[in-house]
Amino acid sequence: MTAVRVGLLGFGVVGGGTVSVLSRNAQEIARRAGRQIEIVKILTRHPEKSRLVPWPAAQLTTDPSEILNDTSIQLVVEMLGGIEPARSYILRAIEAGKHVVTANKALIATHGNEIFAAARARGVVVAFEAAVAGGIPIIKAIREGLAGNRIRGVAGIVNGTSNYILTQMRECGAEFGDALAQAQRLGYAEADPHFDVDGIDAAHKLTILAAIAFGIPLQFSETYIEGIRDLESADIAYARELGYRVKHLGIARRGASGIELRVHPALIPEKRIIASVDGVMNAVLVDGDAVGSTLFYGPGAGAEPTASAVVADIIDVVRTLTTDPQWRVPHLAFQPDALSDGPILDMGEVKTACYLRCEAEDRPGVLADMTRILADLGISIEAILQKVPEAGAHTVPVILLIHKVREAQVNEAIRRIEALPAIAGKIRRLRVETFD
Ligand code: NDP
Ligand code: HSE
């Protein structure tokens, strides 16, 4: 059989890794795919730039039409990043009847519904395994391996940069800014670290996971998002004293009144396996009614781990080239006419346990005022920690762990406690996830 001709859009970290893996494992890959896979053109902005993986100059181009208008190219792999021009190029490739593989979580989370509709209309595949948790084959696991389950929830550490920063803060007592600078030096953070540390990147990934887990459309704008920028190493140390680790989590959970879709830092009991996922590693916990709780762990970023997912998608597409479109695995796991439109829960209705930290004046009655507010709102306290004041300080840190309660009640408690004259500044709130 003739080789399948592939065009790559992007020759950066992931593009370079993909070229490397496809070249190094060409024979093994051909044995799996049933065909040779040939890279015929690569789009870059700077073809003259020296690359970790050298490639013949004649096959590099700055003109996307050399790939998108080439009728001999059956498969386009998008590894540019960002929304435009990636979105337009993918839509052009689909219109031209080409299959698409992409690593672009931002694009899939925000424009996936449009892209999949276009792909269905044209009968082509758009594969996106690398968009979530880098090298972990989590899309395939949920979409195919767990297809017999009613998925009850998905929760994960899906941003390696945030996880690296939190690990540095815990292990070395580093403050956020220093740990971020280190993550940037090591090349973990996105070009704009705002996406990593403010939870946007994790929310993109969670949006995709929720869609394939529950059979709902991609709804990035409905996701509650909080990042790790405001965390202080003191919170991580207090959490540790209480037997918890702080992790940045994406959580999608199906409840009686709707679907929770939220990304925020959370305290996790130290004994949970997911609490030990450190550094840039990712982990995704999937809870299915038949299988129970499953945990997928691995590298969530980097050239070759991400290329591992991209190349798996390329092989999948090559294998399905001769399959009629209606027999292929649906893009979002469920048949397109069977997607549900169940409500996404307002964050105020979500119930979680919480860690609250405030600075309180060290005088009689302050703690009593705080606990009275909680009692009035029907909020039960699980633990209280009051630290001795530092020399010369007028306030002491007070840490409260409260039992599971509606977020709206906690918001009201925070408002009332912050209004007490003896409380200085804002209350730090971190949610607790026990995974019981
Ligand atoms: P890089 O910035 O390293 O690479 C981007 C590549 O695209 C570069 O080769 C760049 O060209 C090229 N490019 C960008 N814009 C244009 C344009 N307008 N025209 C032509 N070429 C262009 O990004 P990554 O490889 O890190 O990321 C690629 C995608 O993979 C993103 O969507 C990212 O979110 C996703 N991803 C990345 C992971 C990672 O670990 N890095 C992990 C999982 C997903 P030039 O080289 O000439 O500048
Ligand atoms: N910047 C991302 C992360 C890369 O830190 O997880 C992988 O998507």
PDB file of N, CA and C in Angstrom, residues 1-94:
ATOM      1  N   MET A   1       0.839  -1.202   0.000  1.00  0.00           N
ATOM      2  CA  MET A   1       0.000   0.000   0.000  1.00  0.00           C
ATOM      3  C   MET A   1       0.873   1.250   0.000  1.00  0.00           C
ATOM      4  N   THR A   2       0.369   2.312  -0.627  1.00  0.00           N
ATOM      5  CA  THR A   2       1.160   3.551  -0.652  1.00  0.00           C
ATOM      6  C   THR A   2       1.198   4.174   0.733  1.00  0.00           C
ATOM      7  N   ALA A   3       2.240   5.000   0.935  1.00  0.00           N
ATOM      8  CA  ALA A   3       2.369   5.676   2.242  1.00  0.00           C
ATOM      9  C   ALA A   3       1.277   6.728   2.379  1.00  0.00           C
ATOM     10  N   VAL A   4       0.886   6.989   3.630  1.00  0.00           N
ATOM     11  CA  VAL A   4      -0.061   8.076   3.895  1.00  0.00           C
ATOM     12  C   VAL A   4       0.737   9.357   4.011  1.00  0.00           C
ATOM     13  N   ARG A   5       0.321  10.389   3.247  1.00  0.00           N
ATOM     14  CA  ARG A   5       1.085  11.642   3.223  1.00  0.00           C
ATOM     15  C   ARG A   5       0.507  12.620   4.261  1.00  0.00           C
ATOM     16  N   VAL A   6       1.420  13.132   5.081  1.00  0.00           N
ATOM     17  CA  VAL A   6       1.001  13.946   6.232  1.00  0.00           C
ATOM     18  C   VAL A   6       1.659  15.324   6.157  1.00  0.00           C
ATOM     19  N   GLY A   7       0.898  16.365   6.492  1.00  0.00           N
ATOM     20  CA  GLY A   7       1.452  17.723   6.593  1.00  0.00           C
ATOM     21  C   GLY A   7       1.389  18.171   8.042  1.00  0.00           C
ATOM     22  N   LEU A   8       2.488  18.763   8.532  1.00  0.00           N
ATOM     23  CA  LEU A   8       2.511  19.241   9.916  1.00  0.00           C
ATOM     24  C   LEU A   8       2.395  20.762   9.947  1.00  0.00           C
ATOM     25  N   LEU A   9       1.520  21.268  10.802  1.00  0.00           N
ATOM     26  CA  LEU A   9       1.434  22.710  11.042  1.00  0.00           C
ATOM     27  C   LEU A   9       2.109  22.943  12.393  1.00  0.00           C
ATOM     28  N   GLY A  10       3.345  23.463  12.364  1.00  0.00           N
ATOM     29  CA  GLY A  10       4.082  23.708  13.609  1.00  0.00           C
ATOM     30  C   GLY A  10       5.235  22.742  13.770  1.00  0.00           C
ATOM     31  N   PHE A  11       6.407  23.336  14.142  1.00  0.00           N
ATOM     32  CA  PHE A  11       7.627  22.546  14.307  1.00  0.00           C
ATOM     33  C   PHE A  11       8.333  23.017  15.579  1.00  0.00           C
ATOM     34  N   GLY A  12       7.536  23.212  16.636  1.00  0.00           N
ATOM     35  CA  GLY A  12       8.093  23.658  17.918  1.00  0.00           C
ATOM     36  C   GLY A  12       8.343  22.457  18.815  1.00  0.00           C
ATOM     37  N   VAL A  13       7.994  22.598  20.099  1.00  0.00           N
ATOM     38  CA  VAL A  13       8.247  21.520  21.069  1.00  0.00           C
ATOM     39  C   VAL A  13       7.524  20.244  20.627  1.00  0.00           C
ATOM     40  N   VAL A  14       6.207  20.345  20.420  1.00  0.00           N
ATOM     41  CA  VAL A  14       5.420  19.145  20.102  1.00  0.00           C
ATOM     42  C   VAL A  14       5.673  18.707  18.653  1.00  0.00           C
ATOM     43  N   GLY A  15       5.776  19.680  17.741  1.00  0.00           N
ATOM     44  CA  GLY A  15       6.066  19.344  16.342  1.00  0.00           C
ATOM     45  C   GLY A  15       7.386  18.599  16.235  1.00  0.00           C
ATOM     46  N   GLY A  16       8.419  19.113  16.930  1.00  0.00           N
ATOM     47  CA  GLY A  16       9.735  18.467  16.899  1.00  0.00           C
ATOM     48  C   GLY A  16       9.657  17.059  17.473  1.00  0.00           C
ATOM     49  N   GLY A  17       8.958  16.920  18.594  1.00  0.00           N
ATOM     50  CA  GLY A  17       8.811  15.595  19.216  1.00  0.00           C
ATOM     51  C   GLY A  17       8.098  14.630  18.290  1.00  0.00           C
ATOM     52  N   THR A  18       7.096  15.120  17.587  1.00  0.00           N
ATOM     53  CA  THR A  18       6.318  14.257  16.685  1.00  0.00           C
ATOM     54  C   THR A  18       7.185  13.770  15.521  1.00  0.00           C
ATOM     55  N   VAL A  19       7.986  14.696  14.967  1.00  0.00           N
ATOM     56  CA  VAL A  19       8.890  14.311  13.869  1.00  0.00           C
ATOM     57  C   VAL A  19       9.877  13.250  14.371  1.00  0.00           C
ATOM     58  N   SER A  20      10.397  13.481  15.561  1.00  0.00           N
ATOM     59  CA  SER A  20      11.360  12.535  16.150  1.00  0.00           C
ATOM     60  C   SER A  20      10.765  11.142  16.309  1.00  0.00           C
ATOM     61  N   VAL A  21       9.583  11.085  16.936  1.00  0.00           N
ATOM     62  CA  VAL A  21       8.981   9.770  17.221  1.00  0.00           C
ATOM     63  C   VAL A  21       8.585   9.079  15.918  1.00  0.00           C
ATOM     64  N   LEU A  22       7.989   9.853  14.993  1.00  0.00           N
ATOM     65  CA  LEU A  22       7.580   9.239  13.717  1.00  0.00           C
ATOM     66  C   LEU A  22       8.790   8.701  12.959  1.00  0.00           C
ATOM     67  N   SER A  23       9.924   9.416  13.029  1.00  0.00           N
ATOM     68  CA  SER A  23      11.122   8.974  12.295  1.00  0.00           C
ATOM     69  C   SER A  23      11.762   7.773  12.993  1.00  0.00           C
ATOM     70  N   ARG A  24      11.935   7.914  14.310  1.00  0.00           N
ATOM     71  CA  ARG A  24      12.663   6.868  15.048  1.00  0.00           C
ATOM     72  C   ARG A  24      11.913   5.532  15.026  1.00  0.00           C
ATOM     73  N   ASN A  25      10.585   5.607  15.172  1.00  0.00           N
ATOM     74  CA  ASN A  25       9.801   4.371  15.284  1.00  0.00           C
ATOM     75  C   ASN A  25       9.053   4.027  14.001  1.00  0.00           C
ATOM     76  N   ALA A  26       9.555   4.524  12.860  1.00  0.00           N
ATOM     77  CA  ALA A  26       8.806   4.407  11.598  1.00  0.00           C
ATOM     78  C   ALA A  26       8.369   2.968  11.298  1.00  0.00           C
ATOM     79  N   GLN A  27       9.279   2.031  11.494  1.00  0.00           N
ATOM     80  CA  GLN A  27       8.941   0.643  11.105  1.00  0.00           C
ATOM     81  C   GLN A  27       7.890   0.054  12.044  1.00  0.00           C
ATOM     82  N   GLU A  28       8.105   0.293  13.338  1.00  0.00           N
ATOM     83  CA  GLU A  28       7.150  -0.205  14.343  1.00  0.00           C
ATOM     84  C   GLU A  28       5.755   0.407  14.100  1.00  0.00           C
ATOM     85  N   ILE A  29       5.768   1.698  13.776  1.00  0.00           N
ATOM     86  CA  ILE A  29       4.498   2.410  13.550  1.00  0.00           C
ATOM     87  C   ILE A  29       3.815   1.862  12.301  1.00  0.00           C
ATOM     88  N   ALA A  30       4.584   1.614  11.260  1.00  0.00           N
ATOM     89  CA  ALA A  30       3.993   1.075  10.022  1.00  0.00           C
ATOM     90  C   ALA A  30       3.387  -0.309  10.276  1.00  0.00           C
ATOM     91  N   ARG A  31       4.053  -1.103  11.111  1.00  0.00           N
ATOM     92  CA  ARG A  31       3.506  -2.436  11.436  1.00  0.00           C
ATOM     93  C   ARG A  31       2.170  -2.302  12.158  1.00  0.00           C
ATOM     94  N   ARG A  32       2.050  -1.241  12.955  1.00  0.00           N
ATOM     95  CA  ARG A  32       0.790  -1.048  13.684  1.00  0.00           C
ATOM     96  C   ARG A  32      -0.283  -0.443  12.788  1.00  0.00           C
ATOM     97  N   ALA A  33       0.110   0.541  11.985  1.00  0.00           N
ATOM     98  CA  ALA A  33      -0.878   1.290  11.188  1.00  0.00           C
ATOM     99  C   ALA A  33      -1.275   0.532   9.926  1.00  0.00           C
ATOM    100  N   GLY A  34      -0.391  -0.354   9.457  1.00  0.00           N
ATOM    101  CA  GLY A  34      -0.655  -1.070   8.203  1.00  0.00           C
ATOM    102  C   GLY A  34      -0.186  -0.293   6.986  1.00  0.00           C
ATOM    103  N   ARG A  35       0.349   0.894   7.169  1.00  0.00           N
ATOM    104  CA  ARG A  35       0.856   1.725   6.063  1.00  0.00           C
ATOM    105  C   ARG A  35       2.087   2.483   6.557  1.00  0.00           C
ATOM    106  N   GLN A  36       2.957   2.883   5.648  1.00  0.00           N
ATOM    107  CA  GLN A  36       4.029   3.824   6.002  1.00  0.00           C
ATOM    108  C   GLN A  36       3.395   5.203   6.163  1.00  0.00           C
ATOM    109  N   ILE A  37       3.993   6.024   7.035  1.00  0.00           N
ATOM    110  CA  ILE A  37       3.500   7.391   7.234  1.00  0.00           C
ATOM    111  C   ILE A  37       4.618   8.342   6.831  1.00  0.00           C
ATOM    112  N   GLU A  38       4.333   9.225   5.881  1.00  0.00           N
ATOM    113  CA  GLU A  38       5.393  10.074   5.329  1.00  0.00           C
ATOM    114  C   GLU A  38       5.072  11.548   5.590  1.00  0.00           C
ATOM    115  N   ILE A  39       5.991  12.246   6.279  1.00  0.00           N
ATOM    116  CA  ILE A  39       5.809  13.694   6.479  1.00  0.00           C
ATOM    117  C   ILE A  39       6.282  14.381   5.199  1.00  0.00           C
ATOM    118  N   VAL A  40       5.375  15.107   4.531  1.00  0.00           N
ATOM    119  CA  VAL A  40       5.793  15.702   3.259  1.00  0.00           C
ATOM    120  C   VAL A  40       6.028  17.204   3.353  1.00  0.00           C
ATOM    121  N   LYS A  41       5.446  17.851   4.340  1.00  0.00           N
ATOM    122  CA  LYS A  41       5.639  19.309   4.471  1.00  0.00           C
ATOM    123  C   LYS A  41       5.430  19.723   5.920  1.00  0.00           C
ATOM    124  N   ILE A  42       6.224  20.730   6.364  1.00  0.00           N
ATOM    125  CA  ILE A  42       6.061  21.251   7.737  1.00  0.00           C
ATOM    126  C   ILE A  42       5.959  22.772   7.675  1.00  0.00           C
ATOM    127  N   LEU A  43       4.899  23.313   8.290  1.00  0.00           N
ATOM    128  CA  LEU A  43       4.716  24.767   8.339  1.00  0.00           C
ATOM    129  C   LEU A  43       5.401  25.336   9.577  1.00  0.00           C
ATOM    130  N   THR A  44       6.224  26.364   9.385  1.00  0.00           N
ATOM    131  CA  THR A  44       6.808  27.097  10.529  1.00  0.00           C
ATOM    132  C   THR A  44       6.795  28.580  10.164  1.00  0.00           C
ATOM    133  N   ARG A  45       7.057  29.421  11.162  1.00  0.00           N
ATOM    134  CA  ARG A  45       7.220  30.849  10.866  1.00  0.00           C
ATOM    135  C   ARG A  45       8.650  31.142  10.449  1.00  0.00           C
ATOM    136  N   HIS A  46       9.583  30.368  11.007  1.00  0.00           N
ATOM    137  CA  HIS A  46      11.009  30.655  10.792  1.00  0.00           C
ATOM    138  C   HIS A  46      11.717  29.400  10.300  1.00  0.00           C
ATOM    139  N   PRO A  47      11.634  29.120   8.992  1.00  0.00           N
ATOM    140  CA  PRO A  47      12.250  27.877   8.496  1.00  0.00           C
ATOM    141  C   PRO A  47      13.760  27.857   8.690  1.00  0.00           C
ATOM    142  N   GLU A  48      14.356  29.052   8.817  1.00  0.00           N
ATOM    143  CA  GLU A  48      15.827  29.128   8.923  1.00  0.00           C
ATOM    144  C   GLU A  48      16.315  28.755  10.331  1.00  0.00           C
ATOM    145  N   LYS A  49      15.394  28.734  11.300  1.00  0.00           N
ATOM    146  CA  LYS A  49      15.783  28.479  12.703  1.00  0.00           C
ATOM    147  C   LYS A  49      16.398  27.079  12.838  1.00  0.00           C
ATOM    148  N   SER A  50      17.468  26.972  13.663  1.00  0.00           N
ATOM    149  CA  SER A  50      18.026  25.622  13.830  1.00  0.00           C
ATOM    150  C   SER A  50      17.119  24.836  14.782  1.00  0.00           C
ATOM    151  N   ARG A  51      16.883  23.573  14.442  1.00  0.00           N
ATOM    152  CA  ARG A  51      15.929  22.742  15.186  1.00  0.00           C
ATOM    153  C   ARG A  51      16.649  21.589  15.861  1.00  0.00           C
ATOM    154  N   LEU A  52      16.087  21.119  16.958  1.00  0.00           N
ATOM    155  CA  LEU A  52      16.654  19.950  17.632  1.00  0.00           C
ATOM    156  C   LEU A  52      16.640  18.750  16.700  1.00  0.00           C
ATOM    157  N   VAL A  53      15.563  18.680  15.877  1.00  0.00           N
ATOM    158  CA  VAL A  53      15.452  17.588  14.911  1.00  0.00           C
ATOM    159  C   VAL A  53      15.586  18.231  13.523  1.00  0.00           C
ATOM    160  N   PRO A  54      16.759  18.088  12.867  1.00  0.00           N
ATOM    161  CA  PRO A  54      16.920  18.724  11.552  1.00  0.00           C
ATOM    162  C   PRO A  54      15.967  18.108  10.533  1.00  0.00           C
ATOM    163  N   TRP A  55      15.522  18.917   9.568  1.00  0.00           N
ATOM    164  CA  TRP A  55      14.604  18.424   8.541  1.00  0.00           C
ATOM    165  C   TRP A  55      14.962  19.102   7.223  1.00  0.00           C
ATOM    166  N   PRO A  56      14.826  18.413   6.067  1.00  0.00           N
ATOM    167  CA  PRO A  56      15.233  19.036   4.796  1.00  0.00           C
ATOM    168  C   PRO A  56      14.525  20.371   4.567  1.00  0.00           C
ATOM    169  N   ALA A  57      15.316  21.401   4.217  1.00  0.00           N
ATOM    170  CA  ALA A  57      14.762  22.753   4.051  1.00  0.00           C
ATOM    171  C   ALA A  57      13.643  22.761   3.009  1.00  0.00           C
ATOM    172  N   ALA A  58      13.767  21.919   1.979  1.00  0.00           N
ATOM    173  CA  ALA A  58      12.760  21.914   0.899  1.00  0.00           C
ATOM    174  C   ALA A  58      11.382  21.495   1.416  1.00  0.00           C
ATOM    175  N   GLN A  59      11.372  20.838   2.549  1.00  0.00           N
ATOM    176  CA  GLN A  59      10.070  20.393   3.085  1.00  0.00           C
ATOM    177  C   GLN A  59       9.527  21.320   4.166  1.00  0.00           C
ATOM    178  N   LEU A  60      10.221  22.436   4.394  1.00  0.00           N
ATOM    179  CA  LEU A  60       9.708  23.428   5.342  1.00  0.00           C
ATOM    180  C   LEU A  60       9.064  24.561   4.554  1.00  0.00           C
ATOM    181  N   THR A  61       7.980  25.109   5.076  1.00  0.00           N
ATOM    182  CA  THR A  61       7.314  26.199   4.367  1.00  0.00           C
ATOM    183  C   THR A  61       6.736  27.199   5.348  1.00  0.00           C
ATOM    184  N   THR A  62       6.568  28.432   4.864  1.00  0.00           N
ATOM    185  CA  THR A  62       5.856  29.445   5.663  1.00  0.00           C
ATOM    186  C   THR A  62       4.456  29.660   5.087  1.00  0.00           C
ATOM    187  N   ASP A  63       4.134  28.909   4.030  1.00  0.00           N
ATOM    188  CA  ASP A  63       2.850  29.103   3.354  1.00  0.00           C
ATOM    189  C   ASP A  63       1.906  27.922   3.661  1.00  0.00           C
ATOM    190  N   PRO A  64       0.863  28.167   4.460  1.00  0.00           N
ATOM    191  CA  PRO A  64      -0.029  27.057   4.838  1.00  0.00           C
ATOM    192  C   PRO A  64      -0.715  26.402   3.646  1.00  0.00           C
ATOM    193  N   SER A  65      -0.873  27.150   2.548  1.00  0.00           N
ATOM    194  CA  SER A  65      -1.566  26.593   1.370  1.00  0.00           C
ATOM    195  C   SER A  65      -0.789  25.420   0.777  1.00  0.00           C
ATOM    196  N   GLU A  66       0.537  25.427   0.981  1.00  0.00           N
ATOM    197  CA  GLU A  66       1.325  24.301   0.434  1.00  0.00           C
ATOM    198  C   GLU A  66       0.914  22.986   1.094  1.00  0.00           C
ATOM    199  N   ILE A  67       0.298  23.064   2.260  1.00  0.00           N
ATOM    200  CA  ILE A  67      -0.208  21.859   2.920  1.00  0.00           C
ATOM    201  C   ILE A  67      -1.719  21.744   2.707  1.00  0.00           C
ATOM    202  N   LEU A  68      -2.432  22.848   2.954  1.00  0.00           N
ATOM    203  CA  LEU A  68      -3.901  22.787   2.952  1.00  0.00           C
ATOM    204  C   LEU A  68      -4.459  22.596   1.536  1.00  0.00           C
ATOM    205  N   ASN A  69      -3.724  23.061   0.512  1.00  0.00           N
ATOM    206  CA  ASN A  69      -4.214  22.914  -0.877  1.00  0.00           C
ATOM    207  C   ASN A  69      -3.593  21.718  -1.594  1.00  0.00           C
ATOM    208  N   ASP A  70      -2.735  20.988  -0.910  1.00  0.00           N
ATOM    209  CA  ASP A  70      -2.084  19.826  -1.555  1.00  0.00           C
ATOM    210  C   ASP A  70      -3.022  18.615  -1.452  1.00  0.00           C
ATOM    211  N   THR A  71      -3.574  18.232  -2.594  1.00  0.00           N
ATOM    212  CA  THR A  71      -4.595  17.176  -2.577  1.00  0.00           C
ATOM    213  C   THR A  71      -4.008  15.800  -2.238  1.00  0.00           C
ATOM    214  N   SER A  72      -2.666  15.687  -2.305  1.00  0.00           N
ATOM    215  CA  SER A  72      -2.083  14.374  -1.980  1.00  0.00           C
ATOM    216  C   SER A  72      -1.947  14.186  -0.461  1.00  0.00           C
ATOM    217  N   ILE A  73      -2.097  15.284   0.297  1.00  0.00           N
ATOM    218  CA  ILE A  73      -1.978  15.181   1.765  1.00  0.00           C
ATOM    219  C   ILE A  73      -3.334  14.804   2.349  1.00  0.00           C
ATOM    220  N   GLN A  74      -3.352  13.666   3.050  1.00  0.00           N
ATOM    221  CA  GLN A  74      -4.631  13.171   3.587  1.00  0.00           C
ATOM    222  C   GLN A  74      -4.842  13.579   5.044  1.00  0.00           C
ATOM    223  N   LEU A  75      -3.739  13.896   5.707  1.00  0.00           N
ATOM    224  CA  LEU A  75      -3.825  14.122   7.154  1.00  0.00           C
ATOM    225  C   LEU A  75      -2.991  15.345   7.535  1.00  0.00           C
ATOM    226  N   VAL A  76      -3.620  16.259   8.297  1.00  0.00           N
ATOM    227  CA  VAL A  76      -2.931  17.467   8.751  1.00  0.00           C
ATOM    228  C   VAL A  76      -2.821  17.414  10.274  1.00  0.00           C
ATOM    229  N   VAL A  77      -1.616  17.670  10.789  1.00  0.00           N
ATOM    230  CA  VAL A  77      -1.409  17.635  12.238  1.00  0.00           C
ATOM    231  C   VAL A  77      -1.134  19.065  12.711  1.00  0.00           C
ATOM    232  N   GLU A  78      -2.050  19.599  13.521  1.00  0.00           N
ATOM    233  CA  GLU A  78      -1.936  21.002  13.961  1.00  0.00           C
ATOM    234  C   GLU A  78      -1.235  21.068  15.306  1.00  0.00           C
ATOM    235  N   MET A  79      -0.059  21.733  15.324  1.00  0.00           N
ATOM    236  CA  MET A  79       0.703  21.891  16.569  1.00  0.00           C
ATOM    237  C   MET A  79       1.240  23.321  16.649  1.00  0.00           C
ATOM    238  N   LEU A  80       0.347  24.280  16.284  1.00  0.00           N
ATOM    239  CA  LEU A  80       0.719  25.696  16.297  1.00  0.00           C
ATOM    240  C   LEU A  80       0.437  26.303  17.662  1.00  0.00           C
ATOM    241  N   GLY A  81      -0.710  25.929  18.240  1.00  0.00           N
ATOM    242  CA  GLY A  81      -1.177  26.554  19.487  1.00  0.00           C
ATOM    243  C   GLY A  81      -2.015  27.786  19.189  1.00  0.00           C
ATOM    244  N   GLY A  82      -2.758  28.253  20.200  1.00  0.00           N
ATOM    245  CA  GLY A  82      -3.578  29.463  20.049  1.00  0.00           C
ATOM    246  C   GLY A  82      -4.834  29.206  19.232  1.00  0.00           C
ATOM    247  N   ILE A  83      -5.653  30.238  19.104  1.00  0.00           N
ATOM    248  CA  ILE A  83      -6.931  30.080  18.393  1.00  0.00           C
ATOM    249  C   ILE A  83      -6.766  30.359  16.895  1.00  0.00           C
ATOM    250  N   GLU A  84      -6.288  31.548  16.575  1.00  0.00           N
ATOM    251  CA  GLU A  84      -6.050  31.837  15.160  1.00  0.00           C
ATOM    252  C   GLU A  84      -4.561  31.976  14.912  1.00  0.00           C
ATOM    253  N   PRO A  85      -4.062  31.477  13.776  1.00  0.00           N
ATOM    254  CA  PRO A  85      -4.780  30.937  12.628  1.00  0.00           C
ATOM    255  C   PRO A  85      -5.115  29.445  12.727  1.00  0.00           C
ATOM    256  N   ALA A  86      -4.838  28.819  13.907  1.00  0.00           N
ATOM    257  CA  ALA A  86      -5.020  27.356  13.992  1.00  0.00           C
ATOM    258  C   ALA A  86      -6.467  26.964  13.596  1.00  0.00           C
ATOM    259  N   ARG A  87      -7.458  27.720  14.116  1.00  0.00           N
ATOM    260  CA  ARG A  87      -8.860  27.371  13.836  1.00  0.00           C
ATOM    261  C   ARG A  87      -9.128  27.407  12.320  1.00  0.00           C
ATOM    262  N   SER A  88      -8.711  28.511  11.673  1.00  0.00           N
ATOM    263  CA  SER A  88      -8.992  28.657  10.230  1.00  0.00           C
ATOM    264  C   SER A  88      -8.293  27.567   9.428  1.00  0.00           C
ATOM    265  N   TYR A  89      -7.055  27.257   9.813  1.00  0.00           N
ATOM    266  CA  TYR A  89      -6.321  26.219   9.063  1.00  0.00           C
ATOM    267  C   TYR A  89      -7.014  24.862   9.222  1.00  0.00           C
ATOM    268  N   ILE A  90      -7.460  24.566  10.433  1.00  0.00           N
ATOM    269  CA  ILE A  90      -8.130  23.270  10.647  1.00  0.00           C
ATOM    270  C   ILE A  90      -9.436  23.221   9.837  1.00  0.00           C
ATOM    271  N   LEU A  91     -10.188  24.309   9.860  1.00  0.00           N
ATOM    272  CA  LEU A  91     -11.453  24.310   9.102  1.00  0.00           C
ATOM    273  C   LEU A  91     -11.174  24.183   7.600  1.00  0.00           C
ATOM    274  N   ARG A  92     -10.089  24.816   7.142  1.00  0.00           N
ATOM    275  CA  ARG A  92      -9.730  24.677   5.716  1.00  0.00           C
ATOM    276  C   ARG A  92      -9.341  23.236   5.393  1.00  0.00           C
ATOM    277  N   ALA A  93      -8.580  22.614   6.299  1.00  0.00           N
ATOM    278  CA  ALA A  93      -8.168  21.215   6.074  1.00  0.00           C
ATOM    279  C   ALA A  93      -9.408  20.312   6.005  1.00  0.00           C
ATOM    280  N   ILE A  94     -10.351  20.536   6.925  1.00  0.00           N
ATOM    281  CA  ILE A  94     -11.575  19.717   6.948  1.00  0.00           C
ATOM    282  C   ILE A  94     -12.351  19.925   5.644  1.00  0.00           C
TER     283      ILE A  94
END
